[in-house]
Amino acid sequence: MRNQRRRTAKAASAIAVLALLTAGCGAGENEEKPVPETAKGSLEQLAAKVACEPNIQTDAKELRQANCRTDDGRYVLATFATDRGQREWINEAKDYGGAYLVGRKWVAVGDQKVLTALRGELGGTVETSSHHSGESGGGDEGEHSGHHGS
């Protein structure tokens, strides 16, 4: 009886390992392509990498921001002079909710589908935040482009 339990346990373990290996192989077919190393560069260089003609909205020393459109959809691309400026911008923008693709001194803001496609080209990490509705009492937050003030 004891030997039968051991054989059953070994067989169950082998089946579990085989199932994991099989699942791991098949899962790659449905997953996103591997994420490249995070891109670096100016707003124009990043936009060119994803075939976007940037429509510049803000052109300041500390922040450059443009609207972009690709086959995947619309998004805002912003570049920053400093890491600190970038983090402050992200922290403030997160008050409005949404998803952000973040690289070194750049951020893309858009729908999850768009950011997933951009991440396949630009690398980076996705940060998300939920909207804190009811805290500000304002009614115009739905048109927020990802940046508040400057």
mmCIF file of C-alpha atoms in Angstrom:
data_model
loop_
_atom_site.group_PDB
_atom_site.id
_atom_site.type_symbol
_atom_site.label_atom_id
_atom_site.label_comp_id
_atom_site.label_asym_id
_atom_site.label_seq_id
_atom_site.Cartn_x
_atom_site.Cartn_y
_atom_site.Cartn_z
ATOM 1 C CA MET A 1 0.000 0.000 0.000
ATOM 2 C CA ARG A 2 2.814 2.379 0.901
ATOM 3 C CA ASN A 3 4.608 1.702 -2.412
ATOM 4 C CA GLN A 4 1.391 2.289 -4.321
ATOM 5 C CA ARG A 5 0.974 5.717 -2.656
ATOM 6 C CA ARG A 6 4.560 6.638 -3.538
ATOM 7 C CA ARG A 7 4.043 5.615 -7.169
ATOM 8 C CA THR A 8 0.782 7.561 -7.300
ATOM 9 C CA ALA A 9 2.452 10.627 -5.782
ATOM 10 C CA LYS A 10 5.369 10.346 -8.230
ATOM 11 C CA ALA A 11 2.976 9.955 -11.159
ATOM 12 C CA ALA A 12 0.946 12.950 -10.000
ATOM 13 C CA SER A 13 4.137 14.993 -9.670
ATOM 14 C CA ALA A 14 5.275 13.949 -13.131
ATOM 15 C CA ILE A 15 1.889 14.871 -14.613
ATOM 16 C CA ALA A 16 1.936 18.219 -12.844
ATOM 17 C CA VAL A 17 5.444 18.967 -14.163
ATOM 18 C CA LEU A 18 4.429 17.910 -17.667
ATOM 19 C CA ALA A 19 1.318 20.090 -17.489
ATOM 20 C CA LEU A 20 3.390 23.074 -16.397
ATOM 21 C CA LEU A 21 5.908 22.518 -19.169
ATOM 22 C CA THR A 22 3.198 22.131 -21.775
ATOM 23 C CA ALA A 23 1.344 25.195 -20.528
ATOM 24 C CA GLY A 24 4.559 27.195 -20.572
ATOM 25 C CA CYS A 25 5.248 26.297 -24.192
ATOM 26 C CA GLY A 26 1.757 27.061 -25.412
ATOM 27 C CA ALA A 27 1.413 30.287 -23.451
ATOM 28 C CA GLY A 28 4.179 31.985 -25.424
ATOM 29 C CA GLU A 29 2.108 31.866 -28.585
ATOM 30 C CA ASN A 30 -0.631 34.064 -27.093
ATOM 31 C CA GLU A 31 1.567 36.441 -25.096
ATOM 32 C CA GLU A 32 3.030 39.751 -26.140
ATOM 33 C CA LYS A 33 6.379 39.739 -27.853
ATOM 34 C CA PRO A 34 9.395 40.166 -25.563
ATOM 35 C CA VAL A 35 9.817 43.663 -24.167
ATOM 36 C CA PRO A 36 12.862 45.424 -25.615
ATOM 37 C CA GLU A 37 15.378 47.416 -23.609
ATOM 38 C CA THR A 38 13.835 50.740 -22.596
ATOM 39 C CA ALA A 39 14.310 53.355 -25.315
ATOM 40 C CA LYS A 40 16.146 56.614 -24.715
ATOM 41 C CA GLY A 41 16.131 59.860 -26.615
ATOM 42 C CA SER A 42 14.351 63.083 -27.376
ATOM 43 C CA LEU A 43 10.630 63.343 -27.910
ATOM 44 C CA GLU A 44 11.202 63.303 -31.682
ATOM 45 C CA GLN A 45 13.495 60.254 -31.489
ATOM 46 C CA LEU A 46 10.992 58.302 -29.384
ATOM 47 C CA ALA A 47 8.114 59.302 -31.674
ATOM 48 C CA ALA A 48 10.080 58.248 -34.763
ATOM 49 C CA LYS A 49 10.755 54.859 -33.209
ATOM 50 C CA VAL A 50 6.979 54.209 -33.086
ATOM 51 C CA ALA A 51 6.186 55.915 -36.416
ATOM 52 C CA CYS A 52 4.395 58.895 -34.898
ATOM 53 C CA GLU A 53 4.489 62.482 -36.128
ATOM 54 C CA PRO A 54 4.304 64.311 -32.794
ATOM 55 C CA ASN A 55 1.879 67.223 -32.504
ATOM 56 C CA ILE A 56 3.821 69.305 -29.960
ATOM 57 C CA GLN A 57 1.581 70.770 -27.233
ATOM 58 C CA THR A 58 4.182 71.855 -24.674
ATOM 59 C CA ASP A 59 7.741 72.838 -25.572
ATOM 60 C CA ALA A 60 9.532 73.950 -22.427
ATOM 61 C CA LYS A 61 13.013 73.279 -21.089
ATOM 62 C CA GLU A 62 11.745 70.980 -18.303
ATOM 63 C CA LEU A 63 8.878 69.313 -20.223
ATOM 64 C CA ARG A 64 8.077 68.543 -23.851
ATOM 65 C CA GLN A 65 4.692 67.013 -24.556
ATOM 66 C CA ALA A 66 3.031 65.930 -27.801
ATOM 67 C CA ASN A 67 -0.104 64.200 -28.984
ATOM 68 C CA CYS A 68 0.547 61.152 -31.125
ATOM 69 C CA ARG A 69 -1.583 58.830 -33.211
ATOM 70 C CA THR A 70 -0.619 55.430 -34.560
ATOM 71 C CA ASP A 71 -2.612 52.540 -36.000
ATOM 72 C CA ASP A 72 -3.110 51.368 -32.395
ATOM 73 C CA GLY A 73 -4.689 54.629 -31.234
ATOM 74 C CA ARG A 74 -3.976 58.041 -29.711
ATOM 75 C CA TYR A 75 -1.658 58.811 -26.816
ATOM 76 C CA VAL A 76 0.335 61.594 -25.191
ATOM 77 C CA LEU A 77 4.116 61.355 -25.194
ATOM 78 C CA ALA A 78 6.086 63.508 -22.752
ATOM 79 C CA THR A 79 9.806 63.897 -22.141
ATOM 80 C CA PHE A 80 11.431 65.476 -19.111
ATOM 81 C CA ALA A 81 14.687 67.277 -18.361
ATOM 82 C CA THR A 82 15.091 65.507 -14.999
ATOM 83 C CA ASP A 83 14.077 62.266 -13.293
ATOM 84 C CA ARG A 84 12.581 64.287 -10.449
ATOM 85 C CA GLY A 85 10.447 66.348 -12.817
ATOM 86 C CA GLN A 86 9.196 63.155 -14.423
ATOM 87 C CA ARG A 87 8.265 61.561 -11.095
ATOM 88 C CA GLU A 88 6.457 64.701 -9.915
ATOM 89 C CA TRP A 89 4.497 64.828 -13.185
ATOM 90 C CA ILE A 90 3.535 61.146 -12.928
ATOM 91 C CA ASN A 91 2.493 61.483 -9.282
ATOM 92 C CA GLU A 92 0.295 64.459 -10.094
ATOM 93 C CA ALA A 93 -1.158 62.867 -13.247
ATOM 94 C CA LYS A 94 -2.013 59.670 -11.350
ATOM 95 C CA ASP A 95 -4.604 61.671 -9.399
ATOM 96 C CA TYR A 96 -6.673 61.406 -12.568
ATOM 97 C CA GLY A 97 -6.258 57.638 -12.930
ATOM 98 C CA GLY A 98 -5.173 55.836 -16.074
ATOM 99 C CA ALA A 99 -2.185 53.910 -17.306
ATOM 100 C CA TYR A 100 1.308 55.223 -17.962
ATOM 101 C CA LEU A 101 4.165 53.652 -19.916
ATOM 102 C CA VAL A 102 7.277 54.917 -18.163
ATOM 103 C CA GLY A 103 10.839 55.033 -19.450
ATOM 104 C CA ARG A 104 13.901 57.025 -18.438
ATOM 105 C CA LYS A 105 12.783 60.670 -18.619
ATOM 106 C CA TRP A 106 9.738 59.886 -20.768
ATOM 107 C CA VAL A 107 6.118 58.837 -20.299
ATOM 108 C CA ALA A 108 3.375 57.733 -22.684
ATOM 109 C CA VAL A 109 -0.250 58.080 -21.567
ATOM 110 C CA GLY A 110 -3.086 56.295 -23.314
ATOM 111 C CA ASP A 111 -5.418 53.308 -23.395
ATOM 112 C CA GLN A 112 -4.037 49.977 -22.241
ATOM 113 C CA LYS A 113 -4.128 48.609 -25.832
ATOM 114 C CA VAL A 114 -2.030 51.519 -27.085
ATOM 115 C CA LEU A 115 0.468 51.263 -24.232
ATOM 116 C CA THR A 116 0.870 47.518 -24.782
ATOM 117 C CA ALA A 117 1.750 48.152 -28.429
ATOM 118 C CA LEU A 118 4.119 51.000 -27.500
ATOM 119 C CA ARG A 119 5.808 48.869 -24.863
ATOM 120 C CA GLY A 120 6.624 46.329 -27.580
ATOM 121 C CA GLU A 121 8.590 49.064 -29.374
ATOM 122 C CA LEU A 122 9.854 51.350 -26.588
ATOM 123 C CA GLY A 123 10.181 49.008 -23.610
ATOM 124 C CA GLY A 124 9.530 50.640 -20.264
ATOM 125 C CA THR A 125 7.187 49.702 -17.449
ATOM 126 C CA VAL A 126 3.454 50.228 -17.111
ATOM 127 C CA GLU A 127 2.195 52.072 -14.038
ATOM 128 C CA THR A 128 -1.519 52.325 -13.337
ATOM 129 C CA SER A 129 -3.659 54.340 -11.001
ATOM 130 C CA SER A 130 -7.353 54.455 -10.291
ATOM 131 C CA HIS A 131 -9.270 57.715 -10.447
ATOM 132 C CA HIS A 132 -10.116 59.158 -7.040
ATOM 133 C CA SER A 133 -13.608 60.285 -7.930
ATOM 134 C CA GLY A 134 -15.419 62.655 -5.653
ATOM 135 C CA GLU A 135 -12.333 64.056 -3.940
ATOM 136 C CA SER A 136 -11.950 67.270 -5.890
ATOM 137 C CA GLY A 137 -15.586 68.047 -6.616
ATOM 138 C CA GLY A 138 -14.588 69.236 -10.114
ATOM 139 C CA GLY A 139 -16.440 68.106 -13.175
ATOM 140 C CA ASP A 140 -13.857 68.587 -15.925
ATOM 141 C CA GLU A 141 -11.409 65.827 -15.049
ATOM 142 C CA GLY A 142 -12.691 63.494 -17.767
ATOM 143 C CA GLU A 143 -10.871 65.548 -20.412
ATOM 144 C CA HIS A 144 -7.519 65.317 -18.666
ATOM 145 C CA SER A 145 -4.664 64.622 -21.078
ATOM 146 C CA GLY A 146 -2.302 63.164 -18.508
ATOM 147 C CA HIS A 147 -0.728 66.387 -17.322
ATOM 148 C CA HIS A 148 -2.032 68.886 -14.796
ATOM 149 C CA GLY A 149 -0.425 72.291 -14.625
ATOM 150 C CA SER A 150 3.220 73.068 -15.334
#
